[in-house]
XYZ file of C-alpha atoms in Angstrom:
567
model
C 137.550 57.969 109.155
C 134.660 60.582 109.280
C 135.688 63.706 111.208
C 133.708 66.158 113.693
C 132.507 69.736 113.044
C 134.764 71.722 114.104
C 132.780 72.948 117.286
C 131.490 70.977 120.168
C 128.806 72.481 121.514
C 124.975 73.843 120.679
C 125.531 77.637 121.120
C 124.850 78.841 125.448
C 122.391 81.268 123.724
C 120.323 78.462 122.274
C 120.347 76.204 124.545
C 118.877 78.903 126.676
C 116.894 79.509 124.320
C 114.959 75.715 124.153
C 114.830 75.389 127.776
C 112.050 78.427 128.008
C 109.364 77.626 127.543
C 108.825 73.973 128.347
C 105.676 72.057 128.189
C 104.800 68.782 129.093
C 104.396 67.694 125.653
C 107.980 67.641 125.344
C 109.418 66.022 127.647
C 113.254 66.208 126.909
C 112.732 69.513 126.324
C 112.308 70.337 130.746
C 115.616 69.309 131.530
C 118.699 71.448 131.807
C 122.236 70.786 129.475
C 123.407 69.594 132.745
C 121.028 67.057 133.977
C 119.989 65.877 130.468
C 124.192 64.582 129.946
C 123.804 62.903 133.554
C 120.429 61.387 132.865
C 122.015 59.481 129.598
C 124.515 58.724 131.347
C 122.500 57.622 134.138
C 120.569 55.101 130.940
C 123.671 54.135 129.465
C 124.727 52.799 132.801
C 121.712 51.250 133.898
C 120.421 49.794 130.400
C 124.686 47.975 129.860
C 124.917 50.678 126.815
C 128.469 52.312 128.742
C 129.815 51.429 125.637
C 127.963 53.739 123.289
C 127.432 57.162 125.803
C 129.105 59.408 122.818
C 125.784 58.329 120.942
C 123.543 58.498 123.007
C 124.496 61.993 123.918
C 124.678 63.094 120.290
C 121.395 61.840 120.451
C 119.293 63.813 123.722
C 120.856 66.925 122.143
C 119.787 66.555 118.702
C 116.348 65.342 120.452
C 116.496 68.743 123.007
C 116.658 70.473 119.242
C 113.248 69.073 117.753
C 115.714 67.431 115.164
C 117.780 70.075 113.483
C 120.740 68.081 113.619
C 122.158 71.599 112.425
C 122.584 72.724 115.332
C 124.499 69.810 116.677
C 127.600 70.564 115.937
C 129.433 67.710 118.200
C 128.028 65.946 114.662
C 130.438 64.011 112.392
C 130.770 64.409 108.558
C 128.607 61.126 107.731
C 125.629 61.494 111.348
C 125.127 65.204 108.731
C 124.705 63.441 105.645
C 122.530 60.534 107.185
C 120.416 62.462 108.830
C 120.555 64.893 106.054
C 119.273 61.583 103.872
C 116.105 61.995 105.883
C 114.265 64.637 103.725
C 117.172 64.405 100.456
C 116.903 59.917 99.837
C 114.838 58.887 102.664
C 114.501 55.522 100.259
C 117.531 54.346 100.689
C 117.292 52.219 103.829
C 119.150 49.481 105.251
C 117.899 46.180 102.948
C 117.123 44.527 106.509
C 114.360 46.354 107.051
C 112.570 45.758 103.734
C 113.229 42.453 104.173
C 111.420 43.130 107.839
C 108.474 44.634 105.683
C 108.671 41.461 102.973
C 107.524 39.056 106.027
C 104.538 41.691 106.956
C 103.657 40.920 103.351
C 103.177 37.290 102.897
C 101.239 38.312 106.334
C 99.183 39.983 104.799
C 98.856 38.239 101.147
C 97.630 35.273 103.802
C 94.676 37.159 104.895
C 93.658 38.874 101.441
C 93.723 35.301 100.374
C 91.778 33.919 102.594
C 89.033 36.349 102.690
C 89.047 35.817 98.556
C 88.848 32.130 99.272
C 85.030 32.511 100.016
C 84.465 33.984 96.726
C 85.333 31.440 94.458
C 84.330 28.642 97.030
C 80.829 30.561 97.314
C 79.335 29.392 93.410
C 80.048 25.916 94.682
C 79.903 25.320 98.226
C 76.305 26.268 98.742
C 75.508 23.163 96.564
C 77.563 21.066 97.557
C 76.784 21.667 101.322
C 72.980 21.504 100.752
C 72.270 25.126 101.252
C 71.312 26.633 97.622
C 68.137 27.298 98.097
C 66.652 31.051 99.050
C 65.021 30.372 102.547
C 65.895 32.740 104.595
C 67.646 29.225 106.531
C 69.772 28.838 103.925
C 71.079 32.324 103.455
C 71.617 32.558 106.940
C 73.418 30.154 106.660
C 76.217 30.810 103.617
C 76.367 34.751 105.219
C 77.308 32.636 108.595
C 79.835 31.019 107.115
C 81.087 33.828 105.411
C 81.924 35.754 108.218
C 83.013 32.801 110.343
C 86.769 34.457 109.893
C 85.764 37.931 112.069
C 83.619 36.252 114.526
C 87.249 34.002 115.265
C 89.135 37.988 114.878
C 86.511 39.702 116.792
C 85.577 36.740 119.882
C 88.881 35.966 120.159
C 92.082 36.431 117.727
C 91.902 40.207 118.391
C 91.936 39.704 122.165
C 95.154 36.987 122.129
C 96.534 39.251 120.868
C 97.723 41.600 123.604
C 98.697 38.133 126.020
C 100.648 36.198 123.443
C 102.362 39.289 122.118
C 103.569 39.788 126.047
C 105.091 36.470 126.261
C 106.452 35.858 123.098
C 106.748 39.180 121.260
C 106.193 39.960 117.580
C 107.757 37.565 115.409
C 106.995 34.403 118.281
C 102.482 36.444 117.912
C 103.249 35.903 114.202
C 104.263 32.477 114.366
C 100.998 31.406 116.169
C 99.148 33.137 114.447
C 100.168 31.382 111.059
C 100.036 28.187 112.665
C 96.732 29.119 113.026
C 95.559 29.646 109.722
C 97.344 26.465 108.552
C 95.093 24.888 110.785
C 91.855 26.382 109.818
C 92.406 26.814 106.299
C 93.068 22.624 106.297
C 90.228 21.959 108.142
C 87.956 23.888 106.425
C 88.955 22.145 102.703
C 88.123 19.202 104.834
C 85.420 19.558 105.529
C 82.537 17.057 106.012
C 79.624 19.614 106.760
C 78.102 23.304 106.550
C 78.725 23.341 110.787
C 82.009 21.424 110.852
C 83.310 24.234 108.296
C 82.032 27.452 110.578
C 83.673 25.738 113.226
C 87.517 25.912 111.359
C 86.078 29.216 109.668
C 86.056 30.384 113.229
C 89.403 29.075 113.910
C 90.789 30.796 111.546
C 89.816 34.631 111.805
C 91.642 33.475 115.071
C 94.788 33.422 113.441
C 94.142 36.465 111.055
C 92.589 38.416 113.561
C 95.247 37.708 116.009
C 97.686 37.708 113.166
C 96.257 42.019 111.833
C 96.842 43.520 115.829
C 100.487 41.932 115.627
C 102.112 42.590 111.881
C 100.408 45.726 111.133
C 102.487 47.051 114.834
C 105.680 45.303 114.490
C 105.767 46.699 110.792
C 105.330 50.843 111.978
C 107.126 50.055 115.182
C 110.498 49.010 112.980
C 109.534 51.319 110.815
C 111.390 55.500 110.477
C 108.828 57.299 111.254
C 109.656 59.596 107.595
C 108.818 56.564 105.945
C 106.142 54.643 107.923
C 102.894 55.381 105.898
C 104.445 55.082 102.520
C 105.928 51.724 105.189
C 102.774 51.038 106.426
C 100.570 50.828 102.957
C 102.830 47.295 102.546
C 99.738 45.555 104.519
C 96.663 46.631 102.315
C 98.728 46.224 98.836
C 99.814 42.985 99.816
C 96.495 41.734 101.485
C 94.994 43.662 97.938
C 98.192 40.864 96.292
C 96.650 38.661 98.225
C 93.358 39.280 96.933
C 94.745 39.130 93.395
C 96.444 35.885 93.896
C 92.836 34.328 95.462
C 90.959 34.888 92.613
C 93.876 33.968 90.343
C 93.263 30.610 92.372
C 89.477 31.019 91.719
C 90.173 31.258 87.987
C 92.745 28.523 87.611
C 90.139 25.657 89.985
C 87.278 26.918 87.966
C 88.050 24.203 85.636
C 87.768 20.996 88.267
C 85.049 18.769 89.242
C 83.125 21.039 91.794
C 82.364 19.164 94.843
C 87.006 19.291 94.791
C 87.012 22.868 93.245
C 85.728 24.724 96.373
C 87.737 22.507 98.871
C 91.460 23.247 97.181
C 90.209 26.782 96.953
C 89.496 27.025 100.588
C 92.859 25.363 100.832
C 95.167 27.628 98.470
C 95.959 30.216 100.996
C 97.954 28.114 103.079
C 101.086 28.962 100.251
C 101.793 31.527 101.460
C 102.281 30.451 105.398
C 105.438 27.479 104.720
C 107.659 30.931 103.637
C 106.379 33.119 107.019
C 106.983 30.784 109.670
C 110.708 29.110 108.012
C 111.525 32.968 108.131
C 110.027 35.879 110.361
C 113.092 35.247 112.959
C 115.445 36.111 110.239
C 113.951 39.749 110.903
C 114.802 41.434 114.587
C 112.327 42.237 116.823
C 110.676 45.180 117.329
C 112.970 47.300 119.134
C 109.427 49.492 121.475
C 108.763 45.904 122.366
C 111.362 45.051 124.167
C 111.654 48.709 125.509
C 108.596 48.295 127.355
C 110.099 45.377 129.076
C 113.293 47.720 130.426
C 115.732 45.419 127.848
C 116.903 48.864 126.656
C 119.919 46.602 124.981
C 119.059 44.596 122.876
C 115.767 47.269 120.777
C 120.044 49.362 120.794
C 121.308 46.397 119.341
C 118.294 46.023 116.449
C 117.744 48.936 115.532
C 121.584 49.020 114.628
C 120.572 46.411 111.904
C 117.492 49.180 110.899
C 118.698 52.311 110.374
C 121.351 53.469 108.902
C 123.771 54.903 111.877
C 124.046 54.426 115.476
C 122.689 58.382 116.250
C 119.531 57.125 114.495
C 118.966 54.436 116.826
C 119.865 55.718 119.574
C 117.460 59.029 119.229
C 114.759 56.460 119.207
C 115.943 54.290 121.824
C 116.398 57.489 124.073
C 113.612 59.192 123.333
C 111.273 56.103 123.875
C 112.727 55.936 127.876
C 111.578 59.333 128.065
C 108.590 58.992 126.648
C 107.908 56.116 128.586
C 109.055 57.149 131.584
C 107.246 59.845 131.603
C 104.082 57.615 131.079
C 104.740 55.383 134.067
C 104.903 58.869 136.481
C 102.035 60.197 134.919
C 100.016 56.934 134.231
C 101.388 54.342 136.778
C 102.680 51.402 134.903
C 100.111 48.829 133.974
C 101.026 45.569 132.255
C 97.888 43.735 133.232
C 95.362 43.215 130.351
C 92.274 44.387 131.692
C 93.721 47.548 133.068
C 95.515 48.316 129.817
C 91.999 47.691 128.336
C 90.503 49.964 131.431
C 93.243 52.610 130.530
C 92.000 53.259 127.207
C 89.552 54.877 128.174
C 90.154 55.626 131.033
C 93.556 58.382 130.213
C 92.127 60.982 127.688
C 95.006 60.965 125.767
C 94.471 57.432 124.801
C 90.142 57.850 124.796
C 90.809 60.483 122.133
C 93.012 57.912 119.787
C 90.867 55.413 120.708
C 87.112 56.957 118.996
C 89.833 57.854 116.319
C 90.925 54.503 115.216
C 87.815 53.382 116.002
C 86.066 56.072 113.349
C 89.039 54.897 110.294
C 87.967 50.866 110.756
C 83.882 51.535 111.191
C 84.464 53.864 107.723
C 86.086 51.059 106.561
C 83.965 48.182 106.481
C 80.952 50.809 106.058
C 82.371 51.514 102.194
C 81.109 48.649 101.224
C 84.861 47.099 99.734
C 84.273 43.724 101.399
C 80.867 43.412 100.525
C 82.312 44.207 96.818
C 85.669 41.362 97.886
C 83.632 38.921 98.726
C 80.930 39.360 96.575
C 82.046 40.406 93.874
C 81.979 37.323 91.318
C 78.209 36.126 92.937
C 76.947 40.031 91.245
C 78.588 39.475 88.406
C 76.679 36.151 87.913
C 73.338 37.453 88.850
C 74.458 40.294 86.184
C 74.129 38.177 83.713
C 77.555 37.390 83.500
C 79.288 33.265 83.093
C 80.313 32.086 86.215
C 84.115 32.046 83.842
C 82.936 35.222 83.029
C 82.492 36.106 86.946
C 85.351 34.867 87.844
C 88.154 36.613 85.455
C 85.607 40.098 86.555
C 86.471 39.396 90.254
C 90.412 39.183 89.036
C 90.753 42.158 87.368
C 89.036 43.879 90.566
C 91.913 41.999 92.991
C 94.878 43.286 89.981
C 93.731 47.129 90.524
C 93.277 46.391 94.094
C 96.689 45.789 94.333
C 98.053 48.228 91.610
C 95.885 51.246 93.142
C 97.644 50.943 96.666
C 101.054 52.134 95.479
C 100.075 55.975 95.249
C 99.304 55.782 99.125
C 103.055 54.588 99.089
C 104.358 58.222 98.833
C 101.268 60.311 99.461
C 100.688 58.572 102.990
C 103.912 61.019 104.380
C 103.090 63.427 102.128
C 99.236 63.977 101.644
C 98.670 62.532 105.177
C 96.764 59.682 106.647
C 93.561 62.446 106.886
C 93.924 63.850 103.167
C 93.743 60.667 101.728
C 90.184 59.773 103.538
C 88.492 62.880 102.819
C 89.498 62.966 98.976
C 88.898 59.584 98.391
C 85.804 59.192 100.295
C 83.163 61.779 97.921
C 84.386 60.168 95.035
C 83.527 56.495 95.432
C 80.157 57.761 97.823
C 79.518 58.829 93.769
C 80.877 55.833 91.950
C 78.770 53.681 94.364
C 75.723 54.755 93.217
C 76.186 55.171 89.792
C 76.995 51.715 90.153
C 73.399 51.298 91.406
C 72.045 52.856 88.778
C 73.316 50.789 86.534
C 71.141 47.617 88.181
C 69.152 49.128 85.818
C 70.259 48.828 82.174
C 68.522 45.280 80.255
C 71.332 42.384 81.282
C 73.704 42.305 78.443
C 76.879 43.559 77.532
C 76.122 47.358 78.389
C 75.864 46.393 81.822
C 78.452 44.056 81.783
C 80.981 46.948 81.627
C 78.950 49.379 83.280
C 78.515 47.430 86.715
C 82.206 45.791 85.986
C 84.044 49.347 85.343
C 82.212 51.636 87.847
C 83.401 48.282 90.458
C 86.559 48.482 89.452
C 86.516 52.772 89.650
C 85.158 52.282 93.353
C 88.268 50.069 93.497
C 91.129 52.433 92.228
C 89.552 55.053 94.768
C 89.488 52.731 97.598
C 93.242 51.707 96.956
C 95.121 54.738 97.784
C 93.312 55.742 100.891
C 90.059 54.171 102.577
C 92.209 50.534 102.270
C 95.714 52.094 103.108
C 94.954 54.482 105.778
C 93.130 53.156 108.538
C 95.632 49.676 109.832
C 98.450 51.978 109.135
C 96.609 54.662 111.603
C 95.881 52.099 114.080
C 98.830 50.867 114.377
C 101.127 54.326 115.663
C 98.041 55.939 116.664
C 98.726 54.565 120.718
C 101.265 54.551 123.166
C 103.274 51.598 123.061
C 101.978 50.284 126.544
C 98.226 49.891 125.282
C 99.498 49.809 121.564
C 98.380 46.164 120.968
C 94.685 46.321 122.903
C 94.675 49.730 120.689
C 95.096 47.297 117.803
C 92.775 45.244 118.812
C 89.661 47.293 118.908
C 90.481 48.656 115.878
C 90.602 44.840 114.308
C 87.877 43.775 116.630
C 85.521 47.112 115.500
C 86.574 45.670 111.678
C 85.412 42.630 112.586
C 82.433 43.285 113.865
C 81.397 45.238 111.108
C 82.437 42.743 108.398
C 80.288 40.730 110.170
C 77.173 42.574 110.525
C 77.043 43.175 106.694
C 78.376 40.117 105.266
C 75.386 38.553 107.812
C 73.704 41.216 106.371
C 74.308 41.618 102.490
C 72.428 38.318 101.162
C 69.204 39.557 103.151
C 69.542 43.180 102.035
C 70.113 41.775 98.072
C 67.282 40.122 98.859
C 64.998 43.320 100.508
C 66.494 46.459 98.357
C 68.148 44.232 94.996
C 71.181 45.154 94.083
C 70.255 48.965 92.593
C 68.800 49.810 96.744
C 71.272 47.885 97.691
C 74.332 49.771 96.222
C 71.686 52.799 96.842
C 72.618 51.796 100.380
C 76.583 51.736 100.815
C 76.556 55.559 98.410
C 74.833 56.757 101.768
C 77.173 54.551 104.181
C 80.224 56.577 102.164
C 78.448 59.646 102.637
C 78.145 59.736 106.081
C 81.894 57.934 106.321
C 83.214 61.127 104.938
C 81.437 63.460 107.766
C 83.064 60.861 110.664
C 86.597 61.533 108.935
C 85.752 65.345 108.533
C 85.018 65.599 112.474
C 87.000 62.279 114.212
C 90.656 61.469 112.235
C 93.553 63.950 113.596
C 96.678 64.283 111.120
C 99.849 61.534 112.138
C 102.252 61.892 109.159
C 105.929 62.688 110.182
C 105.125 61.745 113.596
C 107.056 59.430 115.658
C 105.414 57.178 117.924
C 106.776 59.054 120.594
C 104.970 62.703 118.956
C 101.329 61.193 118.826
C 100.842 62.063 122.648
C 100.202 65.786 120.956
C 98.558 65.016 118.175
C 95.770 63.053 120.331
C 96.308 65.953 123.154
C 93.489 68.134 122.617
C 89.633 66.581 123.243
C 87.062 65.379 120.723
C 84.421 68.338 120.992
C 87.639 70.917 120.461
C 89.356 69.377 117.849
C 85.892 69.353 115.816
C 85.857 72.768 117.165
C 88.788 73.362 115.108
C 87.934 71.745 112.016
C 84.636 73.539 111.321
C 86.563 77.143 112.490
C 88.671 76.112 109.162
C 86.347 74.666 107.260
C 84.490 77.840 107.403
């Protein structure tokens, strides 16, 4: 049994210092020590947590000391060691936490695979559907088929997130999204005509929108603050792995009858859905979601399974309670979707987070990665590659995209989200510009190697920065009461811009040619860097409840601060 350390309370002089200089963004510090104890007792009794009062009282004291556990002298040796390991051995977490992230990864694999299934299908589907000419009609229809999933995400999928999450929780929403994806994949594969295919691509997009809006939030809410960024990389890494599997499937099915190949390619993304549906309820529900509905006892039980000690679970639950209580006093307790959407624009803190989230999502699409993911096989083919060589070149692209995400596991919580973007985007712009110049080379081996090498370099630069940051960032910056609708707006932004880019890319290729199109995207990467420098705030190592202080200042104040630092 662990022993408590000799002293039984924090020194009174230290407590006095803690009570001084009270600020509104640190609600626990607005209470005296006696009031905090009474508040903890009231919280424990109200929410059927009386048996855990001692842990909650220690958690309250720890939070008042800003997490400095060495000043909380009532901790046992075991508790102190566990808090110390948050810095020295931060990846030593319960197996169930990693299993939960793995389940989230299955949703990410489905997301990536569904996107790149069209990459290979684009080589066969136009002929099979009678839209293989260069006419403006056929070009538009092909773009519509490719962007159908983004239209479904933007117009319906992301907006289902809030009502479905409210009704059935994070796990139930993931199940609903997976079922929609399953129907969309299978039905797309058996579509008899392009209008039917567009319709079921829309259904698939609806599922993917609900999936991406929910899974990212679920992973962020399950992860402890000090490794949340690293664990959030799983979404990008396994979306990239899904892209890689999609490319492999495209190659494996290449030698089939062309009239059947594209159908198998569109059905294949259903494979990761099955284990996800079977295993998701083995994971605990999101504790912040339970707290939002005043089910703190259930949230406490869930966090006990996801954290190393009861003290860590108690600190998160009590911090969420105090933050939620303060938010309700300041802004009310609106639970209708329309009220939540309005609060994103009405409340300054939410609005500032919305600007930052919108920026990273726009920049992710503007950099051009999804265009390469969708059309890489077509681009390689137009550069003189055989169909088989083009597919294998795309497989390598998918593999680099997957492996390239792993450096971000450590960098997200050390360098930070903002720094990763600012370091990677300039290099991406240069690489895209060089890729545009490679189209001046005559068709042949030299052009093949130059174009493939530059696309792979672009992908390697994208994967640890612009790849994982946007979804991870958007899932963490909003307060719990508007987190679903905030993430919905983020995915909506990405989907709308992905739709625009998918629809315009064939026309850009036809009008500007490969070189002009890649030059345009090089300039968009420069624009993306500028936007991130001016509007994206750092969130590394912050708990979800500490985001209020990050987004307290207005964008104009933040821009002046950034420009002041730069000069």
